[in-house]
Short mmCIF file of C-alpha atoms in Angstrom, two decimals:
data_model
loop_
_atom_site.label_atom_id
_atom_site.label_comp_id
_atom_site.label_asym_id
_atom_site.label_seq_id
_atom_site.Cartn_x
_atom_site.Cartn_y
_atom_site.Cartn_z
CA UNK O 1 39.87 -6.72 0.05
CA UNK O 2 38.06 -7.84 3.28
CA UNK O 3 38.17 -4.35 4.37
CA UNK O 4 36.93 -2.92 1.00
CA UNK O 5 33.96 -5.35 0.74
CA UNK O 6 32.79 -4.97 4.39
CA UNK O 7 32.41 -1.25 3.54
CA UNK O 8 30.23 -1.63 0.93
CA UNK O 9 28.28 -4.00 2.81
CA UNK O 10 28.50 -1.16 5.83
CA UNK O 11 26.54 1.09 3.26
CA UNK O 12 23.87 -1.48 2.27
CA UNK O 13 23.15 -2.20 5.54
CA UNK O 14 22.68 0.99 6.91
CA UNK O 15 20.83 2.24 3.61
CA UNK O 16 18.25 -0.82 4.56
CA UNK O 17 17.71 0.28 8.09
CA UNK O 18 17.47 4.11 6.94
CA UNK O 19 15.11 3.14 4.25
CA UNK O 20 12.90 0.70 6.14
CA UNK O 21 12.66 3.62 9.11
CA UNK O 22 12.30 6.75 6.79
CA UNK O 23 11.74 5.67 3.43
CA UNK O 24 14.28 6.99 0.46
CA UNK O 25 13.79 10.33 -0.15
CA UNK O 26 14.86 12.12 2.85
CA UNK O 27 17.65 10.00 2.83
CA UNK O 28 21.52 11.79 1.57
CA UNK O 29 24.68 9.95 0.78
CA UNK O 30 26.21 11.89 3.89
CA UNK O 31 23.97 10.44 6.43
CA UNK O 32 23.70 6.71 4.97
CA UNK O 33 27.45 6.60 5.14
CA UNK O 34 27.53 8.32 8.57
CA UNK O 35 25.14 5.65 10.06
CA UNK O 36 28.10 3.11 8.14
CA UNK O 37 30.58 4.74 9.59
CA UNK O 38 32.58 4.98 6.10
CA UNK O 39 33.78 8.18 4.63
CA UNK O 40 31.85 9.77 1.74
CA UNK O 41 34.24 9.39 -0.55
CA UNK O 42 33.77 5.73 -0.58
CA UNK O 43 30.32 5.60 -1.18
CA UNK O 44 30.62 6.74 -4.88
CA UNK O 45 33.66 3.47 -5.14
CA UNK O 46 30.62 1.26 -4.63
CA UNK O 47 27.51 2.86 -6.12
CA UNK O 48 27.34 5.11 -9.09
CA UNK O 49 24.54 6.57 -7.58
CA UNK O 50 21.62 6.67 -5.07
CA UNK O 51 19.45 5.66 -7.05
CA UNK O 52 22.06 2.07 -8.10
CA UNK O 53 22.30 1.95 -4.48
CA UNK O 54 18.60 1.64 -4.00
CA UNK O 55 17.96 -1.47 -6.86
CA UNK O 56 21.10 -3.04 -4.55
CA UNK O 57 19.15 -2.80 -1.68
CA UNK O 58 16.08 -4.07 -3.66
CA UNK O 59 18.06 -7.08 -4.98
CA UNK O 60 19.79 -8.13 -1.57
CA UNK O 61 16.41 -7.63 0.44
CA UNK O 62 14.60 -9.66 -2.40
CA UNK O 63 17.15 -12.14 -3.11
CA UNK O 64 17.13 -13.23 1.24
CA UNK O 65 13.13 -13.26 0.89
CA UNK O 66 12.93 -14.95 -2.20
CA UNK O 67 14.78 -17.74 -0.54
CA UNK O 68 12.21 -17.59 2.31
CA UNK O 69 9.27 -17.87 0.22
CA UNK O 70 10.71 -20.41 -1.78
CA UNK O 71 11.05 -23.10 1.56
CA UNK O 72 7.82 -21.81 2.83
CA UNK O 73 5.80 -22.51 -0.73
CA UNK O 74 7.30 -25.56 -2.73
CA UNK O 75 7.29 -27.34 0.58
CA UNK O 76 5.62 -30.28 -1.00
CA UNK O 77 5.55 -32.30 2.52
CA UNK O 78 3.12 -29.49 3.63
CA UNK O 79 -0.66 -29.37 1.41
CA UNK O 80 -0.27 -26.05 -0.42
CA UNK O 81 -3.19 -24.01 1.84
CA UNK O 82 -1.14 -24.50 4.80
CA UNK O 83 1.84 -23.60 3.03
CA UNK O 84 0.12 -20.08 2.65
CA UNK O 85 -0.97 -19.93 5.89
CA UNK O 86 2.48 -20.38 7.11
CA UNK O 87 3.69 -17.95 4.79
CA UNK O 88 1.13 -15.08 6.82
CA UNK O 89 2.40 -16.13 9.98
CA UNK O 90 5.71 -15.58 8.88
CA UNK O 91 5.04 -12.35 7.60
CA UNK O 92 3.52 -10.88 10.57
CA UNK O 93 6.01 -12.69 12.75
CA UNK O 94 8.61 -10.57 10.66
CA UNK O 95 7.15 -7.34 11.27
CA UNK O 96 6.11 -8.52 14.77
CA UNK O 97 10.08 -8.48 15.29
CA UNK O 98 10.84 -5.35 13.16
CA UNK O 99 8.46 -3.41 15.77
CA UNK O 100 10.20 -4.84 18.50
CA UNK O 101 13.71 -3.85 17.04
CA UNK O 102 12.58 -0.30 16.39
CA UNK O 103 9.30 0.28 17.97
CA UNK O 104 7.29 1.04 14.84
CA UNK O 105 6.26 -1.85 12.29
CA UNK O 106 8.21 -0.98 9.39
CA UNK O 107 5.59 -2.72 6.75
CA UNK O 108 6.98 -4.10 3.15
CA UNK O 109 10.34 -2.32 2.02
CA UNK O 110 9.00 -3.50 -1.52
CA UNK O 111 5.30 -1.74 -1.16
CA UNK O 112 6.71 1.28 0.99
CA UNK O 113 9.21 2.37 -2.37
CA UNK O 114 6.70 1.09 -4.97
CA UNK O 115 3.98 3.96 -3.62
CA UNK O 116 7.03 7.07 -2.72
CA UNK O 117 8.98 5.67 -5.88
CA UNK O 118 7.55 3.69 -8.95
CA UNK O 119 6.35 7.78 -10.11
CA UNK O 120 9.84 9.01 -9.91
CA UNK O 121 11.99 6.59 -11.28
CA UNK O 122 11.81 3.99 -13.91
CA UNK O 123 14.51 1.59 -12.86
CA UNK O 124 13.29 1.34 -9.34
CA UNK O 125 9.33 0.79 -10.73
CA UNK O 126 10.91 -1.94 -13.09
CA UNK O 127 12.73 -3.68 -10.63
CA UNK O 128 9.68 -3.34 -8.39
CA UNK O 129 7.48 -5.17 -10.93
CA UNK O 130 9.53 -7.98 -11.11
CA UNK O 131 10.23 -8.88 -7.83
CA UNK O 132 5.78 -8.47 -7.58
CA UNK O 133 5.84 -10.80 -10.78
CA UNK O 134 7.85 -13.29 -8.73
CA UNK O 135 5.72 -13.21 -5.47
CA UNK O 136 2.39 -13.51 -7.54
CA UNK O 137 3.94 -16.50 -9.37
CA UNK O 138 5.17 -17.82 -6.56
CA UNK O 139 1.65 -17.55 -4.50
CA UNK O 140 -0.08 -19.23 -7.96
CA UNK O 141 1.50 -21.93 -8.33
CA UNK O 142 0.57 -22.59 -4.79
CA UNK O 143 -3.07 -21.46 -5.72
CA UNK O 144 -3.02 -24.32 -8.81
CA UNK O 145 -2.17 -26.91 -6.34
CA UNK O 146 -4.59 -26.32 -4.24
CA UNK O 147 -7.12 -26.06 -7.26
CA UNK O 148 -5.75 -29.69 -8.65
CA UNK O 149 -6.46 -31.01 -5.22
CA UNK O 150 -10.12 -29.35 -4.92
CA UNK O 151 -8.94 -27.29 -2.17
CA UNK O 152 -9.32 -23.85 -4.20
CA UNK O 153 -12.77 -23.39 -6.49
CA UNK O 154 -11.11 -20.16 -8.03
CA UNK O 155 -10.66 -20.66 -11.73
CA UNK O 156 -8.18 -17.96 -12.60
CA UNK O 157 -5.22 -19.08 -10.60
CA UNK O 158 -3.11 -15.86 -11.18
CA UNK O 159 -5.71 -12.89 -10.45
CA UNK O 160 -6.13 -14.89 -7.51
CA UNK O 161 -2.77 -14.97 -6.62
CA UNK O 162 -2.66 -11.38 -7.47
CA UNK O 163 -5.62 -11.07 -5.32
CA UNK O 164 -3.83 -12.48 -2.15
CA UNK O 165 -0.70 -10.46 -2.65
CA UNK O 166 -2.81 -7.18 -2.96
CA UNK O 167 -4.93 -8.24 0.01
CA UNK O 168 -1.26 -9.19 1.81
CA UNK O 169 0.06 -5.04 0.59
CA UNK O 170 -3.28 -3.86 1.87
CA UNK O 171 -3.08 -5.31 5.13
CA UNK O 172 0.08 -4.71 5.80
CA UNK O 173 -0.06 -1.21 5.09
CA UNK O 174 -2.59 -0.86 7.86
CA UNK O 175 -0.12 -3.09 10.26
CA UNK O 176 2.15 -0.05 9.39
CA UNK O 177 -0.36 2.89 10.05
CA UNK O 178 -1.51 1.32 12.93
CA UNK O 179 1.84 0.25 14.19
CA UNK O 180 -0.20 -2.89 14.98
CA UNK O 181 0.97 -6.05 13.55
CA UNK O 182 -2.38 -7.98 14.74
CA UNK O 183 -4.38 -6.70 11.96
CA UNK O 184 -2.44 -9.30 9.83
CA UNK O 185 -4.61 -12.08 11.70
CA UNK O 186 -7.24 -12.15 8.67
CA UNK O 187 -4.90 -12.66 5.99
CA UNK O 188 -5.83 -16.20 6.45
CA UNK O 189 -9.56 -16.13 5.90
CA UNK O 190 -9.59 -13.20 3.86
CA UNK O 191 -7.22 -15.49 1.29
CA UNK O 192 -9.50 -18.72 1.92
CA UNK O 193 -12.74 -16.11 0.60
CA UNK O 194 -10.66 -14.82 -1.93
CA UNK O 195 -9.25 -18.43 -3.27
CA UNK O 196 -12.78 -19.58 -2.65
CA UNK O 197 -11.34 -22.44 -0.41
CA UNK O 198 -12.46 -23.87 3.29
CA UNK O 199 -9.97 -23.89 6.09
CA UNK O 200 -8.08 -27.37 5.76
CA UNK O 201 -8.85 -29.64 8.53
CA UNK O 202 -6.97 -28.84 11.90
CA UNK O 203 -6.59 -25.39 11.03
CA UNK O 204 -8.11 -22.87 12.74
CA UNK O 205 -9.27 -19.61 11.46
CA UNK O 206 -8.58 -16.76 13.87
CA UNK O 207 -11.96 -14.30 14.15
CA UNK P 1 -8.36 39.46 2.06
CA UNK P 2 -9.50 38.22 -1.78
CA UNK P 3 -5.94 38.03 -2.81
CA UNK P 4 -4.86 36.89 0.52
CA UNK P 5 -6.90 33.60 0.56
CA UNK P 6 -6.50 33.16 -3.34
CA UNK P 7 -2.73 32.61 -2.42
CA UNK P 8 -3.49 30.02 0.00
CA UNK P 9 -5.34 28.04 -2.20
CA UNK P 10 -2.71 28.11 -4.75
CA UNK P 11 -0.36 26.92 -2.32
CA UNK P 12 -2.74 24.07 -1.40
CA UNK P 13 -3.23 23.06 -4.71
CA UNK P 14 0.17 22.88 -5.61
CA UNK P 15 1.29 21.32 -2.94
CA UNK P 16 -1.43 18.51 -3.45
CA UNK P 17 -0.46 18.10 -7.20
CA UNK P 18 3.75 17.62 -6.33
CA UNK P 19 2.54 15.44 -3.45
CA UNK P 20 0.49 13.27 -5.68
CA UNK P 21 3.14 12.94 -7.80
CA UNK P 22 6.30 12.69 -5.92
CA UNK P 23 5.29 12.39 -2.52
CA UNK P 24 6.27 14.55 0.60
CA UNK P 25 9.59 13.93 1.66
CA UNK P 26 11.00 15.14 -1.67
CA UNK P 27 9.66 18.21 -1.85
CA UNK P 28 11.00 21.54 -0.34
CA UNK P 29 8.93 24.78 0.92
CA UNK P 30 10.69 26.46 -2.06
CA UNK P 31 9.54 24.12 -4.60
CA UNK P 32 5.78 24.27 -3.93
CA UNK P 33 5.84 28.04 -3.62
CA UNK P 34 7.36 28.48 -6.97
CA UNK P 35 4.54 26.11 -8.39
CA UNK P 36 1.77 28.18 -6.56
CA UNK P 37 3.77 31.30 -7.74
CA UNK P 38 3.34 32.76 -4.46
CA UNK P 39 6.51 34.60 -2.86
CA UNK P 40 8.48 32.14 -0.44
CA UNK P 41 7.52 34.61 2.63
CA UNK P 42 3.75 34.28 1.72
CA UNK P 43 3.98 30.60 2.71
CA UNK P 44 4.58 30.54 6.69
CA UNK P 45 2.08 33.33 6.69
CA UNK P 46 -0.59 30.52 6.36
CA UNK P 47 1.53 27.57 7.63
CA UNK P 48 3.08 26.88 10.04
CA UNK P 49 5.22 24.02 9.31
CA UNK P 50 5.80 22.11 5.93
CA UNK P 51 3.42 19.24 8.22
CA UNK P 52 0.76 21.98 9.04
CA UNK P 53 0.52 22.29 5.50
CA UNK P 54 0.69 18.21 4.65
CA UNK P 55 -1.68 17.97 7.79
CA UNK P 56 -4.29 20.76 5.43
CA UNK P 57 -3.52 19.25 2.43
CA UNK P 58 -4.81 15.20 3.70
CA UNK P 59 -8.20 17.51 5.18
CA UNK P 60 -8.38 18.88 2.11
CA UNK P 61 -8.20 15.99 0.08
CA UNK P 62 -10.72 13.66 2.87
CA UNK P 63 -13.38 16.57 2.67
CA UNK P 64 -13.85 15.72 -1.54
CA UNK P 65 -13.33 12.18 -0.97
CA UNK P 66 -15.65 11.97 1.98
CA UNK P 67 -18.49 13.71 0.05
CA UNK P 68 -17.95 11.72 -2.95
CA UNK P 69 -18.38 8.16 -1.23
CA UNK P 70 -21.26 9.27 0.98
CA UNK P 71 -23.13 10.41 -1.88
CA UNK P 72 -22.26 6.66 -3.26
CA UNK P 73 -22.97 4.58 0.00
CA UNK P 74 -25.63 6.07 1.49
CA UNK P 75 -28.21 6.67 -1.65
CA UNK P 76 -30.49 4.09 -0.23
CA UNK P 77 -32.69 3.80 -3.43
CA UNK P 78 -29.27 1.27 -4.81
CA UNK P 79 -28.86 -1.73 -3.20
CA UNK P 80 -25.68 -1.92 -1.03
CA UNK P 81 -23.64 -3.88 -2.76
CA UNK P 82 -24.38 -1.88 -5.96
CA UNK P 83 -23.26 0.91 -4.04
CA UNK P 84 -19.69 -0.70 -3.19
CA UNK P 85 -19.58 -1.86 -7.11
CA UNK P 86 -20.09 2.01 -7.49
CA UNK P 87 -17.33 2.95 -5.23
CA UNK P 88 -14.90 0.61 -7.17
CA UNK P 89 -16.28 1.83 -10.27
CA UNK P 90 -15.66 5.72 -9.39
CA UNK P 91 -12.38 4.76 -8.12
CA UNK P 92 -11.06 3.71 -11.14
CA UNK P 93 -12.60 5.87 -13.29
CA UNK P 94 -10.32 8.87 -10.74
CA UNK P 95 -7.48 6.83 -11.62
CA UNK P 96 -7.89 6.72 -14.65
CA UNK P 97 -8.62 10.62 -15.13
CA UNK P 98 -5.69 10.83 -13.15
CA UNK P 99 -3.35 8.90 -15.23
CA UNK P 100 -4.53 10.45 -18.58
CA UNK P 101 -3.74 14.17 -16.68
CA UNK P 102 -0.27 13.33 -15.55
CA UNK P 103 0.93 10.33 -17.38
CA UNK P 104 1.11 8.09 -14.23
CA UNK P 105 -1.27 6.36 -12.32
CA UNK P 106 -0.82 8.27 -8.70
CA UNK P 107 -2.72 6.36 -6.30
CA UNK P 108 -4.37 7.04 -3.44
CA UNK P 109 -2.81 9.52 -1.84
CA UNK P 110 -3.91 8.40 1.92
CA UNK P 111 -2.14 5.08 0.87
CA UNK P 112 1.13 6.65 -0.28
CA UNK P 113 1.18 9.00 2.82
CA UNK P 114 0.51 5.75 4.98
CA UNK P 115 3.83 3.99 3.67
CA UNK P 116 5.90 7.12 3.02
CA UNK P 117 5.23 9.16 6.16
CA UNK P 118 3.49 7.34 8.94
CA UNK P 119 6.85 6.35 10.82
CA UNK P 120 7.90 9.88 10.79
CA UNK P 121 5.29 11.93 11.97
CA UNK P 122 2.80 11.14 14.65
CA UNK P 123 0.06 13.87 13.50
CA UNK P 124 -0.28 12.32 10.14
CA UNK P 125 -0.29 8.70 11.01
CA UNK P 126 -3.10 9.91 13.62
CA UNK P 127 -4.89 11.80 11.01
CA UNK P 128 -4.62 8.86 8.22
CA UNK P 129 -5.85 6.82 10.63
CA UNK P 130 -8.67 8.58 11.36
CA UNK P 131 -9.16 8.68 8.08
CA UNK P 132 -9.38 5.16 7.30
CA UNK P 133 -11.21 4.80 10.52
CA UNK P 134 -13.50 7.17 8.62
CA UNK P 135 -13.39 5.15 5.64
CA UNK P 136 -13.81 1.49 7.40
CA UNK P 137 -17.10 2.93 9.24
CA UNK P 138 -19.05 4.12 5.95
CA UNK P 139 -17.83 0.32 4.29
CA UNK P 140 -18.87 -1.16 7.18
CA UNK P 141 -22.70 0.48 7.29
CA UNK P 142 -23.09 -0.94 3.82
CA UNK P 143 -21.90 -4.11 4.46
CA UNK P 144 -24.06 -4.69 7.55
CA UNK P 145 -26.98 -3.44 5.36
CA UNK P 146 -26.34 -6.09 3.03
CA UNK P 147 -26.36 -8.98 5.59
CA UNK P 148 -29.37 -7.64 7.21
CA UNK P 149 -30.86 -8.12 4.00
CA UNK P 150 -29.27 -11.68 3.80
CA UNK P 151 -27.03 -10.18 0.99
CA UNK P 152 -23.72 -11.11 2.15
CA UNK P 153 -22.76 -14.06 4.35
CA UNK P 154 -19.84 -12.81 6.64
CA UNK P 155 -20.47 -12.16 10.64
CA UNK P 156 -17.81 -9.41 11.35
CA UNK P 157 -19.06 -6.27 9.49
CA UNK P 158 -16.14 -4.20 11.26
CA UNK P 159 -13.88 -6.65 10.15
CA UNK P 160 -14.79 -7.52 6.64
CA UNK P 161 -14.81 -3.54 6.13
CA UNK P 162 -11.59 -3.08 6.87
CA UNK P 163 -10.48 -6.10 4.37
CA UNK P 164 -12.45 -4.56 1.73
CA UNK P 165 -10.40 -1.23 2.24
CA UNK P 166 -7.09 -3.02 2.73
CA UNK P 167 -7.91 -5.03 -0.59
CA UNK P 168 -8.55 -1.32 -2.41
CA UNK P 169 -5.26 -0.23 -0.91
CA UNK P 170 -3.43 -3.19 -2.24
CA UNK P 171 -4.96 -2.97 -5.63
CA UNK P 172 -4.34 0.65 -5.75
CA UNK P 173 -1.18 0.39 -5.06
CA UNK P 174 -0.49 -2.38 -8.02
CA UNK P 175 -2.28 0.16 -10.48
CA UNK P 176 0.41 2.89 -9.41
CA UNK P 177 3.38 0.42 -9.87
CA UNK P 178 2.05 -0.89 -13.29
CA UNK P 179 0.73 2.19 -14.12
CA UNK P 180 -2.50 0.32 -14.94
CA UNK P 181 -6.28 0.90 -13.72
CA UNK P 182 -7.35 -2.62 -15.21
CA UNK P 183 -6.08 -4.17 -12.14
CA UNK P 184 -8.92 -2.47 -10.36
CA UNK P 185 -11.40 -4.43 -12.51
CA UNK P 186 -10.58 -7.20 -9.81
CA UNK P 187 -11.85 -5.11 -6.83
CA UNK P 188 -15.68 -5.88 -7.52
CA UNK P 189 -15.23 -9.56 -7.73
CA UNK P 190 -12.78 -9.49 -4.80
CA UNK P 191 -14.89 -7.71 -2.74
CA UNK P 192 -17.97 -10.03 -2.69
CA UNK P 193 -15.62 -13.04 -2.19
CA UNK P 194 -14.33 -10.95 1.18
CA UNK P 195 -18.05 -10.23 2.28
CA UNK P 196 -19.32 -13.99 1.02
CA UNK P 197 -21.72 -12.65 -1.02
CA UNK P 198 -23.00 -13.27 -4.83
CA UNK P 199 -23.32 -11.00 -7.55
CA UNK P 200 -26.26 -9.20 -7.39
CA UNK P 201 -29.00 -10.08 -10.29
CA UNK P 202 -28.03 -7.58 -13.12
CA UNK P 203 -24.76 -7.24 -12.50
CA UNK P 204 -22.07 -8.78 -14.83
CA UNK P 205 -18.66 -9.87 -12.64
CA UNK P 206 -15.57 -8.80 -15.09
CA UNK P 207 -13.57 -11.83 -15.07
#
């Protein structure tokens, strides 16, 4: 049982790292469970499929940053702007690591397999969607806070929110190309224009 | 020499068409010369290497796309940020061309090369980036026009460029996964919020 579980979580592992460094099309069964170091056969115990594989890795790689948005955002000790400024420095603090780890800045698992993936299969673009749902509610109910408090003069709370996620993809996406996580530095005025908000008081906005 | 070149094309142009829609990694030498319906021998007679060809294919694809948005951002009888409102406009309108053609929203396909590719070869990440680099540079004329002409508020041109890009990447990148251009209707708005600048007189800001 321990054995047979550890496997499996062999597999997901190793699918995460492959997938992160290479993305998931050039990956094969043979070489995800070579990097496990489990035999083939076992592979197919565990997933039906690549493709049930890949929505597992989705789900366990969503469900750990879920819970790390969640204590960033509806940290109510914190006002809501700084909770989204924390939640940038976070980010590129995560990929700041990631490049250290592997030497290249890996980006967003969730925006690298929405742009090779969301054309190819409908499961994957589904379960892509709603972990993008989540994040964009997350970031507006953060937004409406801000807008109760007169922090934020943007009216509709969840393009806006949308707004800041794209902006976040966008940016991120150059991080990768440029292997250069300090282009993530204006995520935090970029989202103050975009919410229509000032810089709380004793923030600083990096130029 | 007629036929000769004619069978490059159609290996350029089908290669461009399976990469918009399924990306690079997926595809095999085989599969794009059976779409050109070119012998599999004619192909390394013009390419080198599956990347020579992916490396032809982004020039390709840059040459259009560079000809289309300097005919858009530097016709100096519109007012800059008309001209970036056009840009957004013609963007979606491609998408949406695009989308009725194939079914599926594809993207940009600089973007999806970015994410899907950039960590694996170093020739196209260098070339995307000098694309974007490319890209940045002609956002970043108009920009500085329009706060020369006290148009737009914001003090780093290079920088508020590159924001207004990454914000089109982000956005494109949500119309692929939702396979939906009316998320694009947010780039106009978006954009003047980045550059801290107003809605020029005449023109309505979709909400």
């Amino acid at each position: 049982m321990g054995r047979t579980s550890d496997a499996r979580q062999k597999i997901l592992d190793a699918a995460q790292a492959l997938i992160e460094l290479r993305g998931y099309s050039a990956l094969g069964v043979a070489e995800i469970c070579k990097a496990a170091g489990v035999p083939k056969g076992s592979f197919y115990y565990f997933f039906e499929s690549k493709e049930s594989l890949a929505l597992t890795v989705l789900d366990e790689h969503w469900a750990a940053q879920r819970t790390a948005w969640t204590g960033l955002l509806t940290d109510t000790a914190t006002p809501p702007l700084h909770r989204l400024r924390r939640l940038f420095e976070e980010t590129e603090a995560a990929q700041l690591a990631g490049q250290q780890d592997c030497g290249t800045v890996s980006g967003c698992m969730f925006g690298n397999l929405s742009l090779e993936m969301s054309n190819q299969t409908e499961a994957v673009r589904t379960r892509l969607q709603e972990i993008f749902d989540a994040q964009v509610d997350m970031v507006e109910a953060v937004v409406a806070e801000a807008r109760d408090r007169g922090e934020a003069g943007v009216t509709d709370v969840h393009e806006a929110a949308r707004s800041v996620v794209a902006q976040l993809e966008g940016q991120v996406l150059f991080a990768k190309l440029y292997n250069s996580t300090g282009r993530l530095g204006s995520l935090w005025p970029n989202c103050l224009a975009l919410l229509a908000a000032r810089a709380p008081e004793g923030t600083a906005v990096r130029a």
